[in-house]
Amino acid sequence: MLRPDRIEQARAEAFGPAAPLRGSVRVPGDKSISHRALMLSAMASGTSRIEGLLEGSDVLATAAALRAMGAGIERGSDGAWVVDGVGTGSLLQPESALDMGNSGTSARLLMGLLASHPISATITGDASLSRRPMERVMGPLRRIGAEFSASPGGRLPLTMRGISPAAPLEHRMTVASAQVKSAILLAGLNIAGVTRVFEPVPTRDHSERMLKRFGADLRVEQEAGGEWISIRGEAELRAQNVRVPADPSSAAFLAVAALVVPGSELRIKGVGMNPRRTGLFTLLRAMGADIDFADARDQDGEPVADLVVRHSALKGVEVPPELIPSMIDEFPIFFVAAAFADGETRAEGLGELRVKESDRIAVMAEGLRAIGGRIEEHGDGVTIRGSGGEPLAGGAGIASHLDHRIAMSFAVAGLNCREAVEVDDMEPVSTSFPGFAELLLSLQEGGR
Ligand code: S3P
C-alpha cells in the first residue's frame, strides 16, 4: 500500500517520440560503490574523502544512518564528501529508528555492520522495501549471535540487537546476492578471527575490492564450484580517498535509449566496467549493438571506460544463465531493448527479479503489453517478440510501483513509441539517478 505522503508526492511524466540523442555525458556515481565508500569510511580511523558520490536518496539514507551512529559525514563546497570515521567496532547506539527509505542495500549491509556491535536498532523502509525479504541476511547473522524481531514474513520494520564479541561465521551462500555476501563480510570486520563466505555464483565484488583498499586482511580463494572469501577481524581500516565511477546501471538507460532511437550517438564518460556488472553491455553487443569501450583505465581499484553507443538494429537473443548475476539490475531496460529487437528473446531463471524494488517480471510484462509490446511470462522466465526496430504503439499509462528502474525503463521505451507513454511516478528515480528526465531531454537534438 502506498503511504498517503507518497501519493501526494507522486510525479507523473510523459515520454514521447524523440529526436536523436547526441552528445557526451556523465551519469551519477555508482550506487553500490557509494554505499560501500560511506560505510567503510565510517568504520575507518581518520578522515576519508569521496569524490563522485551518488547523491541519490538511497545513498543519503545510508549517510543518515551512519551519522546517527556517530560518523561525521558532510558534503564539502567542492562537491566531495568528507567522512570522519569512528573506527571499527565503535558505532554508537542510534537514538531513533533508522529509515532506509527504498534502499535494500542500505538495509541489508547496515544490518551486517550492526550485527557485530553491542547496540540495538529499529530498521524501517518505504512500502516497497517493506515487502522485500530480509531472512536471507537475518539467518546467517543470527549464527554470529545477533537477534532479530521482524515483521511477518521476515520483513521490515524490524528491530535487531547486535553482539560483541560475536562468533566468526562460515557461510555458504544459497542465493546469488552481493548484499548478503557483503552483510556477512561487514559483520566480520568486528569479529575476532576469520569470517568466511563461499560464493558458488560470482556476484559484484565491490565490497571485497574496497575492503582491501581500506586495509582489511581479505582473501579470495578459488575452489571447485566457486570461491571462498575470508576476512580477518578485528580489522583496522585506514581512511582513504575514493573516486566513485559513474554507475553502469544508470548508464544502461542512456545506452539503450541511444540504441533504439534512430540517429543517436552518445559518449557516456567514466563508467564502471567491473566485469561482474557489465553483463548487459556484453549481451547487447551479442545482439548487434554498436557499443565501444574507449579510454579503459583503473580508478581507485575499479575498472572504468567511456561508453560510445550508436543507434543499432538489434537481434533477439537467448540470455546465457551465467550472465544473469552481472546484469541483475538491468533486466527491465534489457526487456525494453528486446521489445525493439528483430525476433525472439528468451530468458529463464530470473526468480530474483521478483524480489527487487518491485516484481520486475510481472511489472515489466504488464507495462510492455500496455504499450503494444509482445511478452510472455513463463515461471521465472520471459519470451519477448521484438518489433524489429519499429516504434511501439505507446499511448498508455504505466504503474512504476515505487521502482526507479521500472520508471526509467518506460521513459526510454516512450522515446520510440508512436504516442507518449505516461509514467505514473518519476519520484523514485531520485534514489539512483537524480536529474534523469531532464538529462534525457537535453540530449535530444533541439529538445521537445
Ligand atoms: C547490490 C546487490 C544486488 C543489486 C542491488 C545492489 C549491492 O542485490 O540488485 O541493486 O550493492 O550489493 P542482491 O544482492 O539482492 O542481488
Coordinates of N, CA and C and ligand atoms in Angstrom, one line a residue, residues 31-32 36 105 108-109 132 136 176-180 182 204 328-329 352 356 405, ligand 1:
K31 N 25.9 3.4 -7.4 CA 25.1 3.3 -6.1 C 25.8 2.3 -5.2
S32 N 26.1 1.1 -5.7 CA 26.7 0.1 -4.8 C 28.0 0.6 -4.2
R36 N 29.1 1.6 -0.2 CA 30.3 0.9 0.5 C 31.4 2.0 0.9
T105 N 20.0 -2.1 -0.3 CA 21.4 -2.2 0.0 C 21.7 -1.6 1.4
R108 N 20.3 -4.0 4.2 CA 20.9 -5.3 4.4 C 22.4 -5.1 4.8
L109 N 23.1 -4.2 4.2 CA 24.5 -4.0 4.5 C 24.7 -3.5 6.0
R132 N 10.2 -6.6 0.9 CA 11.3 -7.4 0.4 C 11.8 -8.3 1.5
R136 N 17.2 -13.7 4.4 CA 18.4 -14.1 3.8 C 19.6 -13.5 4.5
A176 N 22.2 -16.1 -5.0 CA 23.3 -15.2 -5.6 C 23.0 -13.8 -5.2
S177 N 23.6 -13.3 -4.1 CA 23.3 -11.9 -3.6 C 24.5 -11.2 -3.1
A178 N 24.9 -10.2 -3.7 CA 26.1 -9.4 -3.2 C 25.7 -8.7 -1.9
Q179 N 24.4 -8.4 -1.7 CA 24.1 -7.8 -0.4 C 24.3 -8.7 0.7
V180 N 23.9 -10.0 0.6 CA 24.0 -11.0 1.7 C 25.5 -11.2 1.9
S182 N 28.0 -9.2 1.3 CA 28.6 -8.0 1.9 C 28.2 -7.8 3.3
R204 N 28.7 -9.1 -7.7 CA 29.5 -7.9 -7.7 C 30.5 -8.0 -6.5
I328 N 21.9 -8.2 -13.2 CA 20.7 -8.4 -12.4 C 19.8 -7.2 -12.3
D329 N 20.4 -6.0 -12.3 CA 19.6 -4.8 -12.2 C 19.2 -4.2 -13.5
E352 N 15.0 -14.0 -8.9 CA 15.5 -12.8 -8.0 C 14.8 -11.5 -8.5
K356 N 12.9 -7.6 -6.2 CA 13.6 -6.3 -6.2 C 12.7 -5.2 -5.8
R405 N 13.9 1.7 -11.5 CA 14.3 1.2 -12.8 C 13.1 0.9 -13.7
Ligands
S3P1 C1 23.5 -4.7 -4.8 C2 23.3 -6.0 -5.0 C3 22.2 -6.5 -5.8 C4 21.5 -5.4 -6.6 C5 21.3 -4.2 -5.9 C6 22.6 -3.6 -5.3 C7 24.6 -4.3 -3.9 O1 21.1 -7.0 -5.0 O2 20.3 -5.8 -7.2 O3 20.8 -3.2 -6.7 O4 25.0 -3.1 -3.9 O5 25.2 -5.2 -3.3 P1 21.1 -8.5 -4.4 O6 22.2 -8.7 -3.5 O7 19.8 -8.7 -3.7 O8 21.2 -9.4 -5.7

